[in-house]
CSV table of C-alpha atoms and ligand atoms in Angstrom, one decimal:
chain,number,residue,atom,x,y,z
A,940,MET,CA,2.6,16.0,18.5
A,941,PRO,CA,0.9,15.8,15.2
A,942,ALA,CA,1.3,19.0,13.2
A,943,SER,CA,-2.2,19.9,12.1
A,944,THR,CA,-3.2,22.5,9.6
A,945,PRO,CA,-6.7,23.8,10.2
A,946,ARG,CA,-8.9,24.1,7.1
A,947,THR,CA,-7.0,25.3,4.1
A,948,LYS,CA,-10.2,25.5,2.1
A,949,ALA,CA,-13.9,25.1,3.0
A,950,SER,CA,-13.9,21.4,2.3
A,951,ILE,CA,-10.3,20.3,2.8
A,952,ARG,CA,-8.5,19.5,6.0
A,953,ILE,CA,-5.1,17.8,6.1
A,954,ASP,CA,-3.5,16.4,9.3
A,955,SER,CA,0.2,15.3,9.2
A,956,HIS,CA,1.5,12.8,11.8
A,957,LEU,CA,5.0,12.5,10.3
A,958,ALA,CA,7.8,14.3,12.1
A,959,ASP,CA,9.9,16.5,9.9
A,960,GLY,CA,13.0,14.9,8.4
A,961,ASP,CA,11.9,11.5,9.7
A,962,GLU,CA,9.3,10.7,7.0
A,963,ARG,CA,8.4,7.0,7.2
A,964,SER,CA,11.1,6.4,9.8
A,965,LEU,CA,13.6,5.7,7.0
A,966,ALA,CA,16.7,6.1,9.2
A,967,ASP,CA,15.6,3.6,11.8
A,968,ASP,CA,14.5,1.1,9.1
A,969,ALA,CA,17.8,1.5,7.2
A,970,ARG,CA,20.0,1.1,10.3
A,971,ASP,CA,18.0,-2.0,11.4
A,972,GLY,CA,17.5,-3.6,8.0
A,973,LEU,CA,20.9,-3.0,6.4
A,974,THR,CA,22.9,-4.3,9.4
A,975,ARG,CA,21.1,-7.7,9.4
A,976,PRO,CA,22.7,-10.9,8.0
A,977,PHE,CA,19.9,-10.9,5.4
A,978,LYS,CA,19.5,-7.3,4.4
A,979,GLU,CA,16.0,-5.9,4.0
A,980,LEU,CA,14.0,-2.7,3.9
A,981,PRO,CA,10.2,-2.2,4.2
A,982,PRO,CA,8.4,-1.4,1.0
A,983,LYS,CA,6.8,1.8,2.2
A,984,HIS,CA,10.1,3.6,1.3
A,985,PHE,CA,9.6,3.1,-2.4
A,986,TYR,CA,7.0,5.9,-2.5
A,987,ASP,CA,8.7,9.2,-2.9
A,988,ALA,CA,7.3,11.3,-5.8
A,989,ARG,CA,9.3,9.3,-8.4
A,990,GLY,CA,8.4,6.0,-6.8
A,991,ALA,CA,4.7,6.9,-6.8
A,992,GLU,CA,5.0,7.9,-10.5
A,993,LEU,CA,6.7,4.5,-11.3
A,994,PHE,CA,4.0,2.7,-9.4
A,995,ASP,CA,1.4,4.5,-11.5
A,996,ARG,CA,3.2,3.3,-14.6
A,997,ILE,CA,3.2,-0.3,-13.2
A,998,THR,CA,-0.5,-0.2,-12.9
A,999,GLU,CA,-0.8,0.3,-16.7
A,1000,LEU,CA,1.7,-2.5,-17.7
A,1001,PRO,CA,0.3,-5.4,-19.7
A,1002,GLU,CA,1.8,-7.9,-17.2
A,1003,TYR,CA,0.5,-6.2,-14.0
A,1004,TYR,CA,-3.1,-7.5,-13.9
A,1005,PRO,CA,-4.1,-6.6,-10.3
A,1006,THR,CA,-5.1,-3.0,-10.9
A,1007,ARG,CA,-7.3,-3.9,-13.9
A,1008,ALA,CA,-8.8,-6.9,-12.2
A,1009,GLU,CA,-9.6,-4.9,-9.0
A,1010,ARG,CA,-11.1,-2.1,-11.1
A,1011,ALA,CA,-13.3,-4.6,-13.0
A,1012,ILE,CA,-14.7,-6.0,-9.7
A,1013,LEU,CA,-15.3,-2.5,-8.4
A,1014,GLU,CA,-17.1,-1.4,-11.5
A,1015,ARG,CA,-19.4,-4.5,-11.3
A,1016,SER,CA,-20.0,-4.3,-7.6
A,1017,ALA,CA,-19.9,-0.7,-6.6
A,1018,ARG,CA,-23.7,-0.2,-6.6
A,1019,GLU,CA,-24.2,-3.3,-4.4
A,1020,LEU,CA,-21.4,-2.1,-2.1
A,1021,ALA,CA,-23.0,1.3,-1.7
A,1022,LYS,CA,-26.4,-0.4,-1.0
A,1023,LEU,CA,-24.9,-2.8,1.6
A,1024,THR,CA,-22.9,-0.1,3.4
A,1025,SER,CA,-24.9,3.1,3.1
A,1026,ALA,CA,-21.6,4.7,3.9
A,1027,SER,CA,-21.4,8.5,4.5
A,1028,GLU,CA,-17.7,8.3,5.0
A,1029,LEU,CA,-15.1,6.5,2.9
A,1030,VAL,CA,-11.7,6.0,4.7
A,1031,GLU,CA,-8.9,4.8,2.5
A,1032,LEU,CA,-5.6,3.3,3.7
A,1033,GLY,CA,-2.7,3.7,1.3
A,1034,SER,CA,-4.9,5.8,-0.9
A,1035,GLY,CA,-2.2,6.9,-3.5
A,1036,THR,CA,-3.8,8.7,-6.4
A,1037,ALA,CA,-7.2,7.1,-5.5
A,1038,ALA,CA,-7.7,6.2,-9.2
A,1039,LYS,CA,-10.0,3.3,-8.5
A,1040,THR,CA,-11.6,4.9,-5.5
A,1041,ARG,CA,-13.6,7.2,-7.8
A,1042,VAL,CA,-15.7,4.1,-8.8
A,1043,LEU,CA,-16.8,3.8,-5.1
A,1044,LEU,CA,-17.2,7.5,-4.6
A,1045,ASP,CA,-19.4,7.7,-7.6
A,1046,SER,CA,-21.7,4.9,-6.4
A,1047,LEU,CA,-21.9,6.4,-2.9
A,1048,ARG,CA,-22.7,9.8,-4.3
A,1049,GLU,CA,-25.4,8.2,-6.6
A,1050,ALA,CA,-26.9,6.5,-3.5
A,1051,GLY,CA,-27.0,9.9,-1.8
A,1052,THR,CA,-25.1,8.9,1.3
A,1053,LEU,CA,-21.5,10.2,0.6
A,1054,VAL,CA,-20.4,13.1,2.9
A,1055,ARG,CA,-16.7,12.7,3.6
A,1056,TYR,CA,-13.5,11.0,2.2
A,1057,VAL,CA,-10.5,10.4,4.4
A,1058,PRO,CA,-7.4,9.4,2.4
A,1059,VAL,CA,-4.5,8.0,4.6
A,1060,ASP,CA,-1.1,7.8,3.0
A,1061,VAL,CA,2.5,8.1,4.1
A,1062,THR,CA,3.4,10.2,1.0
A,1063,GLU,CA,2.5,13.8,1.7
A,1064,THR,CA,2.3,15.0,-1.9
A,1065,MET,CA,-0.2,12.2,-2.7
A,1066,VAL,CA,-2.6,13.1,0.1
A,1067,ARG,CA,-2.5,16.8,-0.8
A,1068,SER,CA,-2.9,16.4,-4.5
A,1069,CYS,CA,-5.6,13.8,-4.1
A,1070,ALA,CA,-7.6,16.1,-1.7
A,1071,GLU,CA,-7.3,19.0,-4.2
A,1072,GLU,CA,-8.4,16.9,-7.1
A,1073,LEU,CA,-11.3,15.2,-5.4
A,1074,THR,CA,-12.9,18.3,-4.0
A,1075,LYS,CA,-12.9,19.7,-7.5
A,1076,GLU,CA,-14.3,16.5,-9.0
A,1077,TYR,CA,-16.9,16.0,-6.3
A,1078,PRO,CA,-18.4,19.4,-5.4
A,1079,GLY,CA,-19.6,19.4,-1.8
A,1080,LEU,CA,-17.4,16.5,-0.7
A,1081,GLU,CA,-15.5,17.0,2.5
A,1082,VAL,CA,-11.9,15.7,2.3
A,1083,HIS,CA,-10.0,15.1,5.5
A,1084,GLY,CA,-6.6,13.8,4.5
A,1085,VAL,CA,-4.2,12.1,6.9
A,1086,ILE,CA,-0.5,12.0,6.2
A,1087,GLY,CA,0.7,9.1,8.2
A,1088,ASP,CA,1.8,5.5,8.6
A,1089,PHE,CA,-1.1,3.1,8.9
A,1090,GLU,CA,1.1,0.8,11.0
A,1091,ARG,CA,1.4,3.6,13.6
A,1092,HIS,CA,-1.3,6.2,13.2
A,1093,LEU,CA,-4.6,4.6,12.8
A,1094,ASP,CA,-5.6,5.7,16.3
A,1095,ARG,CA,-5.4,9.3,15.1
A,1096,LEU,CA,-8.1,9.3,12.4
A,1097,PRO,CA,-10.9,11.8,12.7
A,1098,GLU,CA,-14.0,10.6,14.5
A,1099,ALA,CA,-16.6,8.9,12.3
A,1100,THR,CA,-19.4,11.1,11.3
A,1101,GLY,CA,-21.8,8.4,10.1
A,1102,PRO,CA,-21.7,4.8,8.7
A,1103,ARG,CA,-18.1,4.2,7.7
A,1104,LEU,CA,-16.6,2.2,4.9
A,1105,VAL,CA,-12.9,1.6,5.4
A,1106,VAL,CA,-11.2,0.5,2.2
A,1107,PHE,CA,-7.7,-1.0,1.7
A,1108,LEU,CA,-7.3,-1.6,-2.0
A,1109,GLY,CA,-4.6,-2.7,-4.4
A,1110,GLY,CA,-3.4,-5.7,-2.4
A,1111,THR,CA,-1.2,-3.5,-0.2
A,1112,ILE,CA,-2.1,-5.7,2.8
A,1113,GLY,CA,0.1,-8.3,1.0
A,1114,ASN,CA,3.1,-6.1,1.5
A,1115,PHE,CA,3.2,-6.9,5.2
A,1116,GLU,CA,4.6,-9.9,6.9
A,1117,PRO,CA,1.9,-12.1,8.6
A,1118,ALA,CA,2.5,-10.6,12.1
A,1119,SER,CA,2.3,-7.0,10.9
A,1120,ARG,CA,-0.7,-7.9,8.7
A,1121,GLU,CA,-2.4,-9.3,11.8
A,1122,ARG,CA,-1.7,-6.0,13.7
A,1123,VAL,CA,-2.9,-3.8,10.8
A,1124,LEU,CA,-6.1,-5.8,10.4
A,1125,ALA,CA,-6.7,-5.6,14.2
A,1126,ASP,CA,-6.2,-1.8,14.1
A,1127,VAL,CA,-8.6,-1.5,11.2
A,1128,ALA,CA,-11.2,-3.5,13.1
A,1129,SER,CA,-10.8,-1.1,16.0
A,1130,LEU,CA,-11.9,1.7,13.6
A,1131,LEU,CA,-15.3,0.0,13.0
A,1132,GLY,CA,-18.6,0.3,14.8
A,1133,PRO,CA,-21.7,-1.8,14.4
A,1134,GLU,CA,-22.8,0.1,11.3
A,1135,ASP,CA,-19.4,0.1,9.6
A,1136,HIS,CA,-17.7,-2.1,6.9
A,1137,PHE,CA,-14.3,-2.9,5.7
A,1138,LEU,CA,-13.4,-3.6,2.0
A,1139,LEU,CA,-10.1,-5.4,1.5
A,1140,GLY,CA,-8.4,-6.0,-1.9
A,1141,THR,CA,-6.2,-9.1,-2.1
A,1142,ASP,CA,-4.3,-10.6,-5.0
A,1143,LEU,CA,-5.0,-14.3,-5.4
A,1144,VAL,CA,-2.6,-17.3,-5.6
A,1145,LYS,CA,-2.1,-18.3,-9.3
A,1146,ASP,CA,0.4,-19.7,-11.8
A,1147,PRO,CA,3.8,-18.6,-10.6
A,1148,ALA,CA,4.8,-17.6,-14.2
A,1149,VAL,CA,1.9,-15.1,-14.3
A,1150,LEU,CA,2.9,-13.7,-10.9
A,1151,GLU,CA,6.6,-13.4,-11.7
A,1152,ALA,CA,5.9,-11.7,-15.0
A,1153,ALA,CA,3.7,-9.1,-13.1
A,1154,TYR,CA,6.7,-8.3,-10.9
A,1155,ASP,CA,9.4,-8.4,-13.7
A,1156,ASP,CA,7.9,-6.7,-16.7
A,1157,ALA,CA,9.5,-6.6,-20.1
A,1158,GLN,CA,9.9,-2.8,-20.1
A,1159,GLY,CA,11.8,-2.8,-16.8
A,1160,VAL,CA,9.5,-0.4,-15.0
A,1161,THR,CA,9.2,-2.6,-11.9
A,1162,ALA,CA,13.0,-3.0,-11.9
A,1163,GLU,CA,13.3,0.9,-11.8
A,1164,PHE,CA,10.6,1.0,-9.0
A,1165,ASN,CA,12.6,-1.5,-7.1
A,1166,ARG,CA,15.9,0.4,-7.6
A,1167,ASN,CA,14.2,3.6,-6.6
A,1168,VAL,CA,14.6,2.8,-3.0
A,1169,LEU,CA,18.4,3.2,-3.5
A,1170,ARG,CA,17.8,6.7,-4.8
A,1171,VAL,CA,15.7,7.4,-1.7
A,1172,LEU,CA,18.5,6.3,0.5
A,1173,ASN,CA,21.1,8.4,-1.4
A,1174,ARG,CA,19.0,11.5,-1.1
A,1175,GLU,CA,17.7,11.1,2.4
A,1176,LEU,CA,20.6,9.4,4.2
A,1177,GLY,CA,23.6,10.6,2.1
A,1178,SER,CA,24.7,7.2,0.6
A,1179,ASP,CA,26.1,6.8,-2.9
A,1180,PHE,CA,24.6,3.6,-4.2
A,1181,ASP,CA,24.7,3.3,-7.9
A,1182,PRO,CA,21.3,1.7,-8.8
A,1183,ASP,CA,22.9,0.1,-11.8
A,1184,ASP,CA,25.1,-2.0,-9.4
A,1185,PHE,CA,22.0,-3.9,-8.5
A,1186,GLU,CA,19.9,-6.4,-10.5
A,1187,HIS,CA,16.2,-6.6,-10.0
A,1188,ILE,CA,14.9,-9.9,-8.8
A,1189,ALA,CA,11.3,-11.1,-8.5
A,1190,MET,CA,10.5,-14.6,-7.4
A,1191,PHE,CA,7.5,-16.5,-6.1
A,1192,ASP,CA,8.0,-18.3,-2.8
A,1193,PRO,CA,5.6,-21.2,-2.9
A,1194,LYS,CA,6.0,-22.0,0.7
A,1195,HIS,CA,4.8,-18.6,1.9
A,1196,GLU,CA,2.7,-17.9,-1.2
A,1197,TRP,CA,4.3,-14.5,-1.8
A,1198,ILE,CA,6.4,-12.7,-4.4
A,1199,GLU,CA,9.7,-11.5,-3.1
A,1200,MET,CA,11.4,-8.5,-4.7
A,1201,ARG,CA,15.1,-8.2,-4.1
A,1202,LEU,CA,18.1,-6.2,-5.3
A,1203,ARG,CA,21.1,-8.3,-6.0
A,1204,ALA,CA,24.6,-6.7,-5.9
A,1205,ARG,CA,26.4,-7.2,-9.2
A,1206,ARG,CA,29.8,-6.6,-7.6
A,1207,GLU,CA,31.3,-6.4,-4.1
A,1208,HIS,CA,31.2,-2.8,-2.8
A,1209,THR,CA,30.8,-0.7,0.3
A,1210,THR,CA,28.8,2.5,0.7
A,1211,VAL,CA,28.5,4.9,3.7
A,1212,LEU,CA,25.2,6.2,4.8
A,1213,ARG,CA,26.6,9.6,5.9
A,1214,GLU,CA,23.6,10.7,7.8
A,1215,LEU,CA,23.8,7.5,10.0
A,1216,ASP,CA,27.6,7.3,10.0
A,1217,LEU,CA,27.0,3.7,8.9
A,1218,SER,CA,29.1,1.7,6.5
A,1219,VAL,CA,27.2,-1.0,4.5
A,1220,HIS,CA,29.1,-3.7,2.7
A,1221,PHE,CA,27.6,-5.9,-0.1
A,1222,GLU,CA,29.3,-9.1,-1.4
A,1223,ALA,CA,28.9,-9.8,-5.1
A,1224,GLY,CA,25.6,-11.6,-5.4
A,1225,GLU,CA,24.4,-10.5,-2.0
A,1226,GLU,CA,20.7,-9.6,-1.9
A,1227,LEU,CA,18.6,-6.9,-0.3
A,1228,ARG,CA,14.9,-7.8,0.2
A,1229,THR,CA,12.8,-4.8,-0.7
A,1230,GLU,CA,9.3,-6.2,-0.7
A,1231,ILE,CA,7.1,-9.2,-0.1
A,1232,SER,CA,3.7,-9.3,-1.9
A,1233,ALA,CA,1.5,-12.0,-0.5
A,1234,LYS,CA,-1.0,-13.8,-2.6
A,1235,PHE,CA,-4.2,-15.1,-0.9
A,1236,THR,CA,-6.9,-17.8,-1.1
A,1237,ARG,CA,-10.5,-17.2,0.0
A,1238,GLU,CA,-9.8,-19.3,3.2
A,1239,ARG,CA,-6.7,-17.3,4.0
A,1240,VAL,CA,-8.6,-14.0,3.8
A,1241,ARG,CA,-11.5,-15.4,5.8
A,1242,ALA,CA,-9.1,-16.6,8.5
A,1243,ASP,CA,-7.1,-13.4,8.6
A,1244,LEU,CA,-10.3,-11.3,8.9
A,1245,ALA,CA,-11.6,-13.7,11.6
A,1246,GLY,CA,-8.4,-13.2,13.5
A,1247,ALA,CA,-9.2,-9.5,13.7
A,1248,GLY,CA,-12.8,-10.2,14.8
A,1249,LEU,CA,-14.3,-9.6,11.4
A,1250,GLU,CA,-16.8,-11.7,9.5
A,1251,LEU,CA,-17.2,-12.0,5.7
A,1252,VAL,CA,-20.2,-10.2,4.1
A,1253,ARG,CA,-19.3,-10.5,0.4
A,1254,TRP,CA,-16.5,-12.2,-1.5
A,1255,LEU,CA,-16.2,-10.6,-4.9
A,1256,THR,CA,-13.8,-11.7,-7.7
A,1257,ASP,CA,-13.2,-11.0,-11.4
A,1258,PRO,CA,-14.2,-13.7,-14.0
A,1259,ASP,CA,-10.6,-15.1,-14.1
A,1260,GLU,CA,-10.4,-15.1,-10.3
A,1261,LEU,CA,-7.1,-13.1,-10.4
A,1262,PHE,CA,-8.0,-10.7,-7.6
A,1263,ALA,CA,-10.6,-10.5,-4.8
A,1264,LEU,CA,-12.4,-7.8,-2.9
A,1265,THR,CA,-13.8,-8.8,0.5
A,1266,LEU,CA,-16.4,-6.9,2.4
A,1267,SER,CA,-16.5,-7.6,6.1
A,1268,ARG,CA,-17.9,-6.2,9.3
A,1269,LEU,CA,-17.4,-6.8,13.1
A,1270,ALA,CA,-18.4,-10.3,14.0
A,1271,ASN,CA,-19.5,-9.4,17.5
A,1272,PRO,CA,-20.2,-5.7,17.7
A,1273,ALA,CA,-20.4,-4.4,21.3
B,2053,SAH,N1,-4.3,2.1,-3.2
B,2053,SAH,C1,-3.7,2.4,-4.4
B,2053,SAH,C2,-2.2,2.6,-4.2
B,2053,SAH,C3,-1.4,1.4,-3.9
B,2053,SAH,S1,0.4,1.7,-3.8
B,2053,SAH,C4,-4.0,1.4,-5.5
B,2053,SAH,O1,-4.7,0.4,-5.1
B,2053,SAH,O2,-3.5,1.5,-6.6
B,2053,SAH,C5,0.6,1.6,-2.0
B,2053,SAH,C6,0.2,3.0,-1.4
B,2053,SAH,O3,0.3,2.8,0.0
B,2053,SAH,C7,1.2,4.1,-1.7
B,2053,SAH,O4,0.6,5.2,-2.0
B,2053,SAH,C8,2.1,4.2,-0.4
B,2053,SAH,O5,2.6,5.5,-0.2
B,2053,SAH,C9,1.1,3.8,0.6
B,2053,SAH,N2,1.7,3.1,1.8
B,2053,SAH,C10,2.6,2.1,1.8
B,2053,SAH,N3,2.9,1.8,3.1
B,2053,SAH,C11,2.2,2.7,3.9
B,2053,SAH,C12,2.2,2.8,5.3
B,2053,SAH,N4,2.8,2.0,6.1
B,2053,SAH,N5,1.3,3.8,5.8
B,2053,SAH,C13,0.7,4.6,4.9
B,2053,SAH,N6,0.7,4.5,3.6
B,2053,SAH,C14,1.5,3.5,3.1
B,2054,AVI,C1,1.2,-1.6,-3.6
B,2054,AVI,N1,1.5,-3.0,-3.8
B,2054,AVI,C2,0.3,-3.8,-3.5
B,2054,AVI,C3,2.1,-3.5,-5.0
B,2054,AVI,C4,2.2,-5.0,-5.1
B,2054,AVI,O1,1.8,-5.5,-6.1
B,2054,AVI,O2,2.6,-5.6,-4.1
B,2054,AVI,C5,3.5,-2.8,-5.1
B,2054,AVI,C6,4.3,-3.4,-6.3
B,2054,AVI,N2,5.5,-3.9,-6.2
B,2054,AVI,C7,5.9,-4.3,-7.4
B,2054,AVI,N3,4.9,-4.0,-8.3
B,2054,AVI,C8,3.9,-3.4,-7.6
């Protein structure tokens, strides 16, 4: 049962759908992913408080262009988006600190339609602090935060109160394998009615050298972000990984058109995940895949949206075509 706290303040409500001690189903994912022949963990486990802070630092790095490019598109198009959607409700998946979201909130407020913001994120502290900050910055705005996993909990969002704009920014959709991506997009489509829209941020295919630099920055912040998942395992599941035993790897896979981040063991060693009573062995040079970050073309985005029953309304890019925002709606509303 979702633990739900009624209104803590006049304009804030927070629902939590994560069970205590089982945040982001880390135990299941670790047991499953670390016992495979090719070890892997889903990227949602990066984002504890330290991981979220490291991600914020990544967004400011000279090599990491997606955040700046997406912000530039938003700044140029926010008015048009507000006009096209007349949204009274902004629902955001993987909202994080909602840094760029302010651009959309401003334009919807200016258009006079904005009533409610619904941030959805797996990281509790982010949803709570974002709700606090936004109600201060936008007096009168209702914030209904949802702490949950958008792969599992999208059916538990609050009922829409008016025309809805669902946004999924940052290129986070690229962090899912194609089959999960398809499921997430279908779940998003099921949140939409005939008056509603979906705004999706996707990073675009480009020179592999530019991509690889974005995921292997000179200051080593992305490497620390990658290794942070080992600290999460140590704290939550009682392992004793030494993050320095692992090298950060980021490489573009041209066949799948995605970046893969991996952690490569520098030496042979074994660690026990005490909470799981599970012993995990790494050979020297063995790799743990921690993230994929898919890069898109316009045709790929169009086809993925079409697969979820959505049609393209606007395709918006920055002048260098680094990143794209796609506005879509139901192709055949009931
Ligand atoms: N949208 C922001 C943050 C992107 S970082 C931006 O564009 O900058 C990715 C965010 O998605 C993090 O806040 C992380 O906690 C959240 N996230 C990742 N996987 C998730 C999942 N399965 N369910 C809910 N939130 C998730
Ligand atoms: C959140 N997500 C879209 C980021 C990305 O670019 O795939 C996470 C990230 N990983 C390394 N750097 C940033």
